Short mmCIF file of C-alpha atoms and ligand atoms in Angstrom, two decimals:
data_model
loop_
_atom_site.label_atom_id
_atom_site.label_comp_id
_atom_site.label_asym_id
_atom_site.label_seq_id
_atom_site.Cartn_x
_atom_site.Cartn_y
_atom_site.Cartn_z
CA MET F 1 -6.28 -3.13 -42.01
CA SER F 2 -7.66 -3.22 -45.57
CA ASN F 3 -8.88 -6.05 -47.82
CA ASP F 4 -8.21 -4.39 -51.15
CA ARG F 5 -5.11 -6.36 -52.19
CA ARG F 6 -4.17 -10.01 -52.59
CA PRO F 7 -3.13 -11.32 -49.17
CA PRO F 8 0.53 -12.39 -48.81
CA ARG F 9 1.47 -16.08 -48.40
CA THR F 10 1.61 -17.34 -44.81
CA THR F 11 5.07 -18.44 -43.66
CA SER F 12 6.66 -19.80 -40.52
CA ASP F 13 8.85 -17.42 -38.51
CA SER F 14 11.72 -18.70 -40.66
CA GLY F 15 9.96 -17.50 -43.80
CA ILE F 16 9.07 -20.97 -45.02
CA PRO F 17 5.66 -21.23 -46.80
CA VAL F 18 3.02 -22.91 -44.66
CA GLY F 19 0.51 -25.50 -45.91
CA THR F 20 -2.33 -24.95 -43.45
CA ASP F 21 -3.44 -22.98 -40.44
CA GLY F 22 -6.42 -25.27 -39.93
CA GLN F 23 -5.27 -28.88 -39.40
CA SER F 24 -2.58 -30.09 -37.04
CA LEU F 25 -0.58 -33.17 -38.01
CA THR F 26 -2.26 -36.28 -36.55
CA VAL F 27 -1.99 -40.06 -36.81
CA GLY F 28 -5.10 -40.63 -38.92
CA PRO F 29 -8.27 -38.54 -38.59
CA ASN F 30 -8.88 -39.51 -34.94
CA GLY F 31 -5.31 -40.13 -33.76
CA PRO F 32 -2.96 -38.14 -31.50
CA THR F 33 -1.18 -34.97 -32.62
CA VAL F 34 2.47 -35.54 -33.45
CA LEU F 35 5.27 -33.46 -31.99
CA HIS F 36 7.09 -33.04 -35.28
CA ASP F 37 4.31 -30.71 -36.51
CA ALA F 38 6.94 -28.03 -35.93
CA TYR F 39 4.81 -25.21 -37.35
CA THR F 40 1.85 -25.82 -35.02
CA VAL F 41 4.14 -26.36 -32.03
CA GLN F 42 6.02 -23.11 -32.73
CA LYS F 43 2.74 -21.26 -33.16
CA MET F 44 1.63 -22.42 -29.70
CA GLN F 45 5.01 -21.58 -28.17
CA HIS F 46 4.87 -18.10 -29.61
CA PHE F 47 1.32 -17.61 -28.34
CA ASN F 48 2.33 -18.76 -24.85
CA ARG F 49 4.91 -15.98 -24.80
CA GLU F 50 2.77 -13.17 -26.25
CA ARG F 51 2.66 -11.20 -23.03
CA VAL F 52 5.57 -9.56 -21.29
CA PRO F 53 4.96 -8.77 -17.61
CA GLU F 54 2.87 -5.64 -17.31
CA ARG F 55 4.38 -2.54 -15.73
CA VAL F 56 4.07 -2.65 -11.93
CA VAL F 57 2.74 0.92 -12.20
CA HIS F 58 1.31 2.69 -15.27
CA ALA F 59 0.28 -0.68 -16.76
CA LYS F 60 -2.61 0.64 -18.85
CA GLY F 61 -1.44 3.27 -21.26
CA SER F 62 -2.11 4.86 -24.63
CA GLY F 63 0.37 6.59 -26.83
CA ALA F 64 1.03 8.53 -29.99
CA HIS F 65 3.83 9.88 -32.14
CA GLY F 66 4.37 13.54 -32.84
CA PHE F 67 6.93 16.30 -32.64
CA PHE F 68 8.28 18.97 -30.34
CA GLU F 69 8.91 22.43 -31.80
CA VAL F 70 11.00 25.17 -30.22
CA THR F 71 9.11 28.49 -30.21
CA ALA F 72 11.48 30.70 -28.17
CA ASP F 73 15.24 31.02 -27.88
CA VAL F 74 16.43 29.08 -24.81
CA THR F 75 20.15 29.02 -25.59
CA GLN F 76 20.82 31.42 -22.71
CA TRP F 77 19.78 28.56 -20.39
CA THR F 78 20.67 25.28 -22.11
CA SER F 79 22.97 23.94 -24.79
CA ALA F 80 20.66 20.98 -25.51
CA ALA F 81 20.99 20.47 -29.27
CA PHE F 82 17.29 19.75 -29.84
CA LEU F 83 16.44 23.11 -28.22
CA SER F 84 19.11 25.07 -30.10
CA GLU F 85 16.98 27.01 -32.61
CA VAL F 86 13.54 28.52 -32.84
CA GLY F 87 11.49 26.45 -35.27
CA LYS F 88 13.53 23.27 -34.76
CA ARG F 89 11.39 20.12 -34.63
CA THR F 90 12.26 16.84 -32.89
CA PRO F 91 10.24 13.66 -33.41
CA MET F 92 8.79 12.22 -30.22
CA PHE F 93 6.54 9.59 -28.68
CA ALA F 94 4.18 10.24 -25.76
CA ARG F 95 2.54 7.70 -23.46
CA PHE F 96 -0.32 8.56 -21.10
CA SER F 97 -1.54 6.13 -18.45
CA THR F 98 -3.32 5.47 -15.22
CA VAL F 99 -1.03 4.47 -12.36
CA ALA F 100 -2.50 1.88 -10.03
CA GLY F 101 -4.80 -0.16 -12.30
CA GLU F 102 -3.81 -3.19 -14.31
CA MET F 103 -3.72 -3.53 -18.12
CA GLY F 104 -7.48 -4.04 -18.44
CA SER F 105 -8.58 -1.47 -15.89
CA ALA F 106 -10.97 1.37 -16.66
CA ASP F 107 -9.54 4.66 -17.89
CA THR F 108 -11.68 7.05 -15.85
CA VAL F 109 -10.98 5.88 -12.29
CA ARG F 110 -9.55 8.42 -9.83
CA ASP F 111 -5.78 8.26 -10.22
CA PRO F 112 -2.90 10.48 -11.31
CA ARG F 113 -2.12 10.08 -15.01
CA GLY F 114 1.33 9.30 -16.36
CA PHE F 115 2.68 11.77 -18.93
CA ALA F 116 5.84 10.17 -20.34
CA LEU F 117 7.72 11.69 -23.27
CA LYS F 118 10.54 10.42 -25.47
CA PHE F 119 12.36 12.95 -27.67
CA TYR F 120 14.41 11.32 -30.47
CA THR F 121 17.12 14.01 -30.54
CA GLU F 122 20.27 14.17 -32.67
CA GLU F 123 22.29 13.66 -29.47
CA GLY F 124 20.36 10.59 -28.34
CA ASN F 125 17.02 9.93 -26.72
CA TYR F 126 15.82 12.33 -24.04
CA ASP F 127 13.06 10.99 -21.77
CA LEU F 128 10.90 13.11 -19.52
CA VAL F 129 8.81 10.84 -17.33
CA GLY F 130 6.18 13.00 -15.64
CA ASN F 131 2.59 13.01 -14.48
CA ASN F 132 -0.44 15.23 -14.95
CA THR F 133 0.28 16.71 -11.52
CA PRO F 134 3.17 19.02 -10.59
CA VAL F 135 3.88 17.21 -7.29
CA PHE F 136 3.98 13.69 -5.86
CA PHE F 137 2.78 11.77 -2.78
CA VAL F 138 6.22 11.23 -1.19
CA ARG F 139 9.53 13.06 -1.32
CA ASP F 140 12.00 10.21 -0.81
CA GLY F 141 12.48 7.11 -2.98
CA ALA F 142 12.72 4.98 0.17
CA LYS F 143 8.95 5.44 0.60
CA PHE F 144 7.94 4.70 -2.99
CA ASP F 145 7.37 0.93 -2.83
CA ASP F 146 5.29 1.22 0.33
CA PHE F 147 3.21 3.97 -1.22
CA ILE F 148 2.50 1.92 -4.34
CA HIS F 149 1.69 -1.21 -2.30
CA SER F 150 -0.94 0.83 -0.45
CA GLN F 151 -2.60 1.78 -3.76
CA LYS F 152 -2.59 -1.75 -5.18
CA ARG F 153 -4.34 -4.88 -3.94
CA MET F 154 -4.66 -6.54 -0.53
CA PRO F 155 -2.44 -9.62 -0.15
CA ASP F 156 -5.31 -11.85 1.07
CA THR F 157 -8.43 -10.75 -0.79
CA GLY F 158 -6.79 -9.45 -3.95
CA LEU F 159 -9.06 -6.40 -3.65
CA ARG F 160 -8.20 -2.69 -3.80
CA SER F 161 -8.65 -1.05 -0.41
CA ASN F 162 -9.47 2.59 0.27
CA ASP F 163 -8.69 1.88 3.93
CA MET F 164 -5.12 1.00 2.99
CA GLN F 165 -4.83 4.14 0.85
CA TRP F 166 -6.05 6.54 3.54
CA ASP F 167 -4.00 4.73 6.18
CA PHE F 168 -0.82 5.41 4.21
CA TRP F 169 -1.77 8.97 3.22
CA THR F 170 -2.81 10.09 6.71
CA LEU F 171 0.36 8.60 8.22
CA THR F 172 2.38 10.42 5.52
CA PRO F 173 1.33 14.08 5.75
CA GLU F 174 3.68 15.13 2.93
CA SER F 175 1.11 13.45 0.64
CA ALA F 176 -1.50 16.18 1.34
CA HIS F 177 -0.65 18.38 -1.65
CA GLN F 178 -0.87 15.57 -4.19
CA VAL F 179 -3.93 14.01 -2.53
CA ALA F 180 -5.70 17.41 -2.71
CA ILE F 181 -5.15 17.42 -6.50
CA LEU F 182 -6.11 13.75 -6.80
CA MET F 183 -9.33 14.26 -4.86
CA SER F 184 -10.25 17.35 -6.90
CA ASP F 185 -11.91 16.79 -10.28
CA ARG F 186 -8.39 16.80 -11.80
CA GLY F 187 -8.20 13.24 -10.44
CA THR F 188 -10.68 12.25 -13.17
CA PRO F 189 -9.66 14.02 -16.39
CA ARG F 190 -12.19 13.95 -19.24
CA SER F 191 -9.51 12.84 -21.69
CA PHE F 192 -5.75 12.60 -22.01
CA ARG F 193 -5.99 15.57 -24.38
CA SER F 194 -7.60 17.76 -21.73
CA MET F 195 -4.96 17.49 -19.02
CA ASN F 196 -1.62 19.18 -18.37
CA GLY F 197 1.68 17.35 -17.98
CA PHE F 198 4.56 18.20 -15.65
CA SER F 199 8.16 17.15 -15.19
CA SER F 200 7.20 17.42 -11.53
CA HIS F 201 10.89 17.00 -10.66
CA THR F 202 13.37 19.84 -10.82
CA TYR F 203 16.10 19.38 -13.44
CA LEU F 204 19.27 21.27 -14.27
CA TRP F 205 19.88 23.13 -17.53
CA MET F 206 23.38 24.27 -18.51
CA ASN F 207 24.22 26.69 -21.32
CA ALA F 208 27.26 26.66 -23.63
CA ALA F 209 29.16 28.94 -21.21
CA GLY F 210 28.66 26.44 -18.38
CA GLU F 211 26.09 28.55 -16.47
CA ARG F 212 23.48 26.44 -14.70
CA PHE F 213 19.77 26.90 -13.95
CA TRP F 214 17.22 24.81 -12.04
CA VAL F 215 14.14 24.18 -14.18
CA LYS F 216 10.63 22.71 -14.09
CA TYR F 217 8.66 21.73 -17.21
CA HIS F 218 4.91 22.40 -17.56
CA PHE F 219 3.07 21.08 -20.65
CA LYS F 220 -0.20 23.04 -20.76
CA THR F 221 -3.03 21.56 -22.80
CA VAL F 222 -4.06 23.79 -25.70
CA GLN F 223 -7.40 21.94 -25.76
CA GLY F 224 -8.16 23.35 -22.27
CA ILE F 225 -8.57 21.55 -18.95
CA GLU F 226 -11.71 19.41 -18.79
CA ASN F 227 -12.56 16.95 -16.06
CA PHE F 228 -15.29 14.48 -15.23
CA SER F 229 -17.30 14.89 -12.06
CA LEU F 230 -17.37 11.85 -9.78
CA ALA F 231 -20.73 10.70 -11.21
CA GLU F 232 -19.60 11.16 -14.83
CA ALA F 233 -16.32 9.32 -14.24
CA ASP F 234 -18.11 6.45 -12.49
CA ALA F 235 -20.67 6.18 -15.31
CA MET F 236 -17.92 6.06 -17.92
CA VAL F 237 -16.27 3.10 -16.15
CA SER F 238 -19.14 0.92 -17.35
CA GLU F 239 -20.07 2.83 -20.51
CA ASP F 240 -16.58 2.72 -22.04
CA PRO F 241 -13.67 1.50 -19.90
CA ASP F 242 -11.31 2.47 -22.76
CA HIS F 243 -12.70 5.98 -23.06
CA HIS F 244 -9.34 7.81 -22.86
CA ARG F 245 -7.61 5.44 -25.27
CA ARG F 246 -10.48 5.73 -27.75
CA ASP F 247 -10.65 9.53 -27.46
CA LEU F 248 -6.92 9.95 -28.15
CA TRP F 249 -6.93 7.51 -31.06
CA ASP F 250 -10.12 8.92 -32.64
CA SER F 251 -9.02 12.53 -32.42
CA ILE F 252 -5.65 11.83 -34.06
CA ALA F 253 -7.26 9.57 -36.68
CA ALA F 254 -9.68 12.41 -37.50
CA GLY F 255 -6.77 14.82 -38.03
CA ASP F 256 -7.47 16.73 -34.82
CA ALA F 257 -3.92 16.56 -33.41
CA PRO F 258 -3.77 17.43 -29.70
CA GLU F 259 -1.21 20.03 -28.68
CA TRP F 260 0.51 21.15 -25.49
CA ARG F 261 2.42 24.39 -24.87
CA LEU F 262 5.71 23.92 -23.00
CA GLU F 263 6.18 26.50 -20.26
CA MET F 264 9.39 26.49 -18.22
CA GLN F 265 10.03 27.77 -14.74
CA ILE F 266 13.69 28.75 -14.54
CA MET F 267 15.54 29.43 -11.30
CA PRO F 268 19.09 30.82 -11.26
CA PHE F 269 21.41 28.18 -9.77
CA GLU F 270 22.34 30.33 -6.75
CA ASP F 271 18.69 30.98 -5.73
CA ALA F 272 18.11 27.40 -4.57
CA ALA F 273 19.86 27.58 -1.21
CA GLY F 274 17.89 30.58 0.06
CA TYR F 275 14.52 29.93 -1.65
CA ARG F 276 11.51 29.95 0.68
CA PHE F 277 10.65 26.36 -0.26
CA ASN F 278 13.09 23.52 -0.76
CA PRO F 279 13.16 23.62 -4.57
CA PHE F 280 14.00 19.90 -4.86
CA ASP F 281 11.15 18.63 -2.68
CA LEU F 282 8.76 16.77 -5.02
CA THR F 283 5.75 17.57 -2.84
CA LYS F 284 6.17 21.30 -3.58
CA VAL F 285 5.66 23.59 -6.57
CA TRP F 286 7.47 26.85 -7.21
CA PRO F 287 4.67 29.44 -7.05
CA HIS F 288 4.30 31.14 -10.41
CA SER F 289 4.71 34.57 -8.84
CA ASP F 290 8.27 33.57 -7.80
CA TYR F 291 9.30 31.99 -11.12
CA PRO F 292 6.82 32.95 -13.86
CA PRO F 293 6.41 30.28 -16.54
CA ILE F 294 8.07 31.10 -19.86
CA THR F 295 6.63 29.60 -23.07
CA VAL F 296 9.41 27.91 -25.06
CA GLY F 297 7.83 25.28 -27.28
CA ARG F 298 4.93 23.10 -28.31
CA MET F 299 4.27 19.38 -28.51
CA VAL F 300 1.89 18.03 -31.14
CA LEU F 301 0.73 14.39 -31.36
CA ASP F 302 -0.33 13.66 -34.92
CA ARG F 303 0.25 9.95 -35.62
CA ASN F 304 -1.30 6.90 -34.02
CA PRO F 305 0.84 3.82 -33.33
CA ALA F 306 0.89 1.15 -36.03
CA ASN F 307 1.06 -1.59 -33.40
CA HIS F 308 -0.09 -1.14 -29.81
CA PHE F 309 2.21 -3.77 -28.27
CA ALA F 310 5.35 -2.79 -30.12
CA GLU F 311 4.92 0.89 -29.43
CA VAL F 312 2.69 1.60 -26.41
CA ASP F 313 3.61 -1.47 -24.33
CA GLN F 314 7.24 -1.89 -25.32
CA VAL F 315 8.11 1.78 -25.16
CA ALA F 316 10.41 2.23 -22.19
CA PHE F 317 11.15 5.58 -20.58
CA ALA F 318 13.88 6.36 -18.06
CA PRO F 319 14.68 9.64 -16.30
CA ALA F 320 18.36 8.65 -16.56
CA ARG F 321 18.13 9.31 -20.28
CA LEU F 322 19.39 12.91 -20.38
CA VAL F 323 21.05 14.72 -23.27
CA PRO F 324 24.01 17.14 -23.10
CA GLY F 325 22.85 20.47 -21.63
CA ILE F 326 20.33 18.80 -19.26
CA GLY F 327 21.07 17.26 -15.85
CA LEU F 328 19.42 16.02 -12.68
CA SER F 329 18.80 17.78 -9.38
CA PRO F 330 19.21 16.64 -5.77
CA ASP F 331 15.55 15.49 -5.70
CA LYS F 332 15.63 12.20 -3.77
CA MET F 333 12.66 10.72 -5.65
CA LEU F 334 14.35 11.53 -8.96
CA MET F 335 17.55 9.82 -7.83
CA ALA F 336 15.59 6.65 -7.03
CA ARG F 337 13.82 6.76 -10.39
CA VAL F 338 17.12 7.10 -12.24
CA PHE F 339 18.01 3.59 -11.03
CA SER F 340 14.56 2.07 -11.02
CA TYR F 341 13.30 2.64 -14.57
CA HIS F 342 16.18 1.10 -16.50
CA ASP F 343 16.25 -1.80 -14.06
CA THR F 344 12.56 -2.58 -14.50
CA HIS F 345 12.80 -2.47 -18.32
CA LEU F 346 15.64 -5.00 -18.28
CA HIS F 347 13.36 -7.35 -16.37
CA ARG F 348 10.06 -6.53 -18.09
CA ILE F 349 11.04 -6.23 -21.74
CA GLY F 350 14.49 -7.75 -21.98
CA ALA F 351 18.15 -6.90 -22.15
CA ASN F 352 17.83 -5.51 -25.68
CA TYR F 353 14.93 -3.16 -24.97
CA GLU F 354 16.84 -0.07 -26.09
CA GLN F 355 17.29 -1.60 -29.54
CA LEU F 356 13.57 -2.16 -30.16
CA PRO F 357 12.29 0.24 -32.82
CA VAL F 358 10.23 2.49 -30.53
CA ASN F 359 13.13 2.84 -28.09
CA ALA F 360 16.03 2.92 -30.52
CA PRO F 361 17.85 6.22 -30.90
CA ARG F 362 17.60 7.81 -34.33
CA CYS F 363 21.23 8.94 -34.25
CA PRO F 364 24.41 6.84 -34.62
CA VAL F 365 25.33 4.67 -31.61
CA HIS F 366 29.04 4.01 -30.86
CA SER F 367 29.24 2.16 -27.57
CA TYR F 368 31.76 -0.21 -26.00
CA ASN F 369 28.94 -2.38 -24.62
CA LYS F 370 28.91 -5.66 -26.51
CA ASP F 371 27.38 -9.12 -26.94
CA GLY F 372 25.11 -10.59 -24.23
CA GLY F 373 21.42 -11.38 -24.24
CA MET F 374 19.73 -10.65 -27.54
CA THR F 375 22.12 -7.94 -28.68
CA TYR F 376 21.00 -7.09 -32.18
CA ARG F 377 23.31 -4.24 -33.07
CA HIS F 378 26.99 -5.27 -33.08
CA ALA F 379 30.06 -3.09 -33.38
CA GLY F 380 31.57 -4.91 -36.37
CA SER F 381 35.34 -4.50 -36.48
CA GLN F 382 35.38 -1.54 -34.07
CA PRO F 383 37.80 -1.84 -31.10
CA VAL F 384 36.10 -3.24 -28.01
CA TYR F 385 38.01 -1.33 -25.33
CA ALA F 386 38.84 2.27 -24.48
CA PRO F 387 41.35 3.83 -24.70
CA ASN F 388 42.65 2.27 -27.92
CA SER F 389 45.00 3.19 -30.75
CA TYR F 390 42.79 1.91 -33.56
CA GLY F 391 40.29 4.68 -34.16
CA GLY F 392 37.56 3.54 -31.76
CA PRO F 393 34.97 6.04 -30.52
CA GLN F 394 36.22 8.69 -28.12
CA ALA F 395 34.28 10.27 -25.26
CA ASP F 396 33.83 14.05 -25.27
CA PRO F 397 34.12 15.65 -21.80
CA SER F 398 32.18 18.71 -22.98
CA LYS F 399 29.13 16.45 -23.38
CA ASP F 400 29.11 15.13 -19.82
CA VAL F 401 25.92 15.43 -17.76
CA PRO F 402 25.87 18.80 -15.96
CA SER F 403 26.14 18.35 -12.23
CA TRP F 404 26.15 20.33 -9.01
CA TRP F 405 28.40 20.70 -6.02
CA VAL F 406 27.61 19.70 -2.45
CA GLU F 407 29.57 20.46 0.68
CA ALA F 408 31.37 17.45 2.14
CA ALA F 409 29.10 15.92 4.77
CA GLU F 410 28.63 12.72 6.64
CA ILE F 411 26.77 10.03 4.70
CA GLY F 412 23.48 9.39 6.52
CA ARG F 413 19.70 9.08 6.25
CA TYR F 414 18.47 12.66 6.26
CA ALA F 415 15.23 14.55 5.82
CA TYR F 416 15.56 17.48 3.42
CA ASP F 417 16.99 20.61 4.99
CA LEU F 418 14.04 22.83 5.78
CA HIS F 419 13.55 26.17 4.05
CA ALA F 420 11.63 29.09 5.56
CA GLU F 421 8.13 28.08 4.44
CA ASP F 422 8.47 24.31 4.22
CA ASP F 423 5.67 22.29 5.78
CA ASP F 424 3.42 19.47 4.64
CA PHE F 425 0.11 21.34 4.37
CA GLY F 426 0.84 24.92 3.24
CA GLN F 427 0.78 24.43 -0.52
CA ALA F 428 -2.22 22.07 -0.35
CA ALA F 429 -3.95 24.83 1.63
CA ALA F 430 -3.01 27.42 -1.01
CA LEU F 431 -4.53 25.20 -3.68
CA CYS F 432 -7.79 24.57 -1.82
CA HIS F 433 -8.16 28.08 -0.48
CA ASP F 434 -6.70 30.41 -3.12
CA VAL F 435 -6.92 28.51 -6.42
CA MET F 436 -10.11 26.43 -6.19
CA ASP F 437 -13.47 28.15 -6.48
CA ALA F 438 -16.55 27.23 -4.45
CA THR F 439 -17.63 24.55 -6.96
CA ASP F 440 -14.14 22.99 -6.98
CA ARG F 441 -14.16 22.86 -3.18
CA ALA F 442 -17.67 21.36 -3.05
CA HIS F 443 -16.61 18.66 -5.56
CA LEU F 444 -13.42 18.05 -3.56
CA ILE F 445 -15.45 17.34 -0.43
CA THR F 446 -17.89 15.11 -2.34
CA ASN F 447 -15.00 13.15 -3.87
CA ILE F 448 -13.18 12.71 -0.54
CA VAL F 449 -16.34 11.63 1.25
CA ALA F 450 -17.21 9.09 -1.45
CA HIS F 451 -13.67 7.68 -1.39
CA ALA F 452 -13.29 7.61 2.39
CA SER F 453 -16.76 6.07 2.87
CA ALA F 454 -16.01 2.95 0.89
CA GLY F 455 -14.57 0.34 3.24
CA VAL F 456 -12.57 2.76 5.40
CA SER F 457 -12.51 1.92 9.12
CA ALA F 458 -13.65 4.44 11.77
CA PRO F 459 -10.18 5.14 13.25
CA ILE F 460 -8.81 5.90 9.81
CA GLN F 461 -11.84 8.05 8.95
CA GLU F 462 -11.02 10.10 12.08
CA ARG F 463 -7.50 10.58 10.71
CA VAL F 464 -8.91 11.53 7.30
CA ILE F 465 -10.89 14.34 8.97
CA ALA F 466 -7.80 15.55 10.89
CA TYR F 467 -5.72 15.44 7.68
CA TRP F 468 -8.17 17.65 5.78
CA THR F 469 -8.64 19.94 8.75
CA ASN F 470 -4.89 20.53 8.65
CA VAL F 471 -5.24 21.47 4.98
CA ASP F 472 -8.30 23.68 5.47
CA PRO F 473 -10.68 23.68 8.47
CA GLU F 474 -13.73 24.25 6.23
CA ILE F 475 -12.86 21.22 4.10
CA GLY F 476 -12.20 19.22 7.27
CA ALA F 477 -15.64 20.16 8.56
CA GLY F 478 -17.27 19.29 5.24
CA VAL F 479 -15.56 15.90 5.19
CA ALA F 480 -16.55 15.25 8.82
CA ALA F 481 -20.18 16.06 8.07
CA GLY F 482 -20.16 13.95 4.92
CA LEU F 483 -18.70 10.97 6.77
CA GLY F 484 -21.39 11.33 9.43
CA TYR F 485 -19.24 12.59 12.28
CA GLY F 486 -21.22 15.08 14.33
CA HIS F 487 -18.34 16.57 16.30
CA GLU F 488 -16.18 19.52 15.32
CA ALA F 489 -13.18 18.29 13.37
CA GLN F 490 -9.92 18.73 15.22
CA ALA F 491 -6.56 19.19 13.51
CA ALA F 492 -3.98 16.66 14.61
P1 NDP O 1 -1.25 30.38 -9.43
O1 NDP O 1 -2.55 31.00 -9.10
O2 NDP O 1 -0.22 31.18 -10.14
O3 NDP O 1 -1.48 29.05 -10.27
C1 NDP O 1 -2.39 28.11 -9.85
C2 NDP O 1 -2.26 26.91 -10.72
O4 NDP O 1 -3.15 25.94 -10.21
C3 NDP O 1 -2.61 27.13 -12.16
O5 NDP O 1 -1.47 26.69 -12.90
C4 NDP O 1 -3.78 26.18 -12.42
O6 NDP O 1 -3.54 25.41 -13.56
C5 NDP O 1 -3.67 25.20 -11.28
N1 NDP O 1 -4.93 24.60 -10.82
C6 NDP O 1 -6.17 25.08 -10.79
N2 NDP O 1 -7.00 24.18 -10.24
C7 NDP O 1 -6.25 23.11 -9.90
C8 NDP O 1 -6.54 21.86 -9.29
N3 NDP O 1 -7.76 21.52 -8.90
N4 NDP O 1 -5.52 21.00 -9.10
C9 NDP O 1 -4.26 21.33 -9.47
N5 NDP O 1 -3.95 22.49 -10.05
C10 NDP O 1 -4.93 23.37 -10.25
O7 NDP O 1 -0.72 29.81 -8.05
P2 NDP O 1 0.72 29.48 -7.47
O8 NDP O 1 1.75 29.21 -8.50
O9 NDP O 1 1.01 30.53 -6.45
O10 NDP O 1 0.39 28.12 -6.71
C11 NDP O 1 -0.74 28.02 -5.84
C12 NDP O 1 -1.17 26.58 -5.84
O11 NDP O 1 -1.56 26.23 -7.16
C13 NDP O 1 -0.04 25.60 -5.48
O12 NDP O 1 0.06 25.40 -4.10
C14 NDP O 1 -0.41 24.38 -6.23
O13 NDP O 1 -1.26 23.57 -5.44
C15 NDP O 1 -1.22 24.87 -7.42
N6 NDP O 1 -0.45 24.75 -8.67
C16 NDP O 1 0.72 25.44 -8.83
C17 NDP O 1 1.54 25.18 -9.89
C18 NDP O 1 2.87 25.82 -9.98
O14 NDP O 1 3.75 25.26 -10.67
N7 NDP O 1 3.11 26.97 -9.36
C19 NDP O 1 1.16 24.20 -10.94
C20 NDP O 1 -0.13 23.62 -10.73
C21 NDP O 1 -0.86 23.85 -9.60
P3 NDP O 1 -4.28 25.61 -14.96
O15 NDP O 1 -3.69 26.86 -15.53
O16 NDP O 1 -3.86 24.42 -15.67
O17 NDP O 1 -5.74 25.67 -14.69
#
């Protein structure tokens, strides 16, 4: 905001010049305010409606504009138009967030971070709604609401509860891999710029010849990974609760545009059935030695929002928003999210949310959807039904979402089919044992002990020890000692 020009004239929302912003219309100097002071009444009404409901998860976020640039030829794997040529740039918007905290919560608390991307492509908006972790706490959408409830607030006290969190996690062993990352120092990133982002889910790419590939996206920070220790993160909660938001804004404002390298893991379609892990299970990664990451592009964020509400709060991502050449996979969490995101935006922002500037596609829209709540863009004289004989838009079967084939089977409530090395603890163990160094492991134990000491009941602490012993007996023993349990930890 600058003061170097003559300010414009204040108007009502109808554009009518306004006489005052200081005195409401009253009957004499000491009399009651009259209702026909329409300007003041409208001002109050508008103020009363300034907030939309906050997101149930990922409420506190920060965002920026930028671009995605293709750096390697990927046409052998996908026909997506925005990925069609080396050097091609697509404008985009990114939103980073904490998950469990509310709008005003502190940025540096232990939590996964949202990593949501919107690509404004020439074939419509493509959204990739990921996190800063390659896996998730649960592998079936049926468990999602319960998981989130356990991370939020108690119904009676309105307080967060570590007891509730560990109760859910230890009763849900598939959470171990994600909890191991969360409890490591990656659970408290130093800034949004210094963390990676992942699609986490497996998606499908299809090339122009119709050949299909399972893929995972990894956005690797060019700034380098940097995390806070527990003590540093805790200190920053009081020093600057908006630390991550400020850091992102300041770095872009100073011309220091953060950048991420996009690396893809690409699995031939036929490999999935016989792969040693279920490739659609969101609690698992594909080890790099099996599917080495291939660098294909870069994302640069170089412009701050002009208005936080209109861009960072009203931006709405949805994994259902796929462009030709990109499809879903049989990941059960992904299926649930495909429904859930659009549904929540309709409720939170409004029926016209896709027409708001930050969400609006930057390519022509020719849809047969019409009228209804707050529709801003109308079809004019275009026919309102398909098929029609009057030149209305026609669908193109070659642009349909790529899909996959499943054998006919009985509809039921199934666990995933198990692959040779599927279990709940193996990949968490690989992380703690093979990837982390001694300092990482020592910090992991410190972080777990601090978290599981705060208001966690004895029976649940016993389960916390068993859970970590299943991941790695040494970590289990360290947690047991830290929590003051003298006995040898026993795996459940
Ligand atoms: P690699 O040795 O090839 O890769 C290990 C990966 O772990 C690196 O990408 C590294 O990311 C990342 N990493 C290092 N420290 C942490 C941490 N505290 N929390 C989360 N990630 C971390 O191993 P594999 O591919 O064989 O996988 C072994 C284990 O590594 C997995 O079980 C998984 O827990 C973890 N991992 C694997 C990923 C994958 O897609 N294969 C992705 C991320 C983690 P960076 O380069 O950013 O430091």
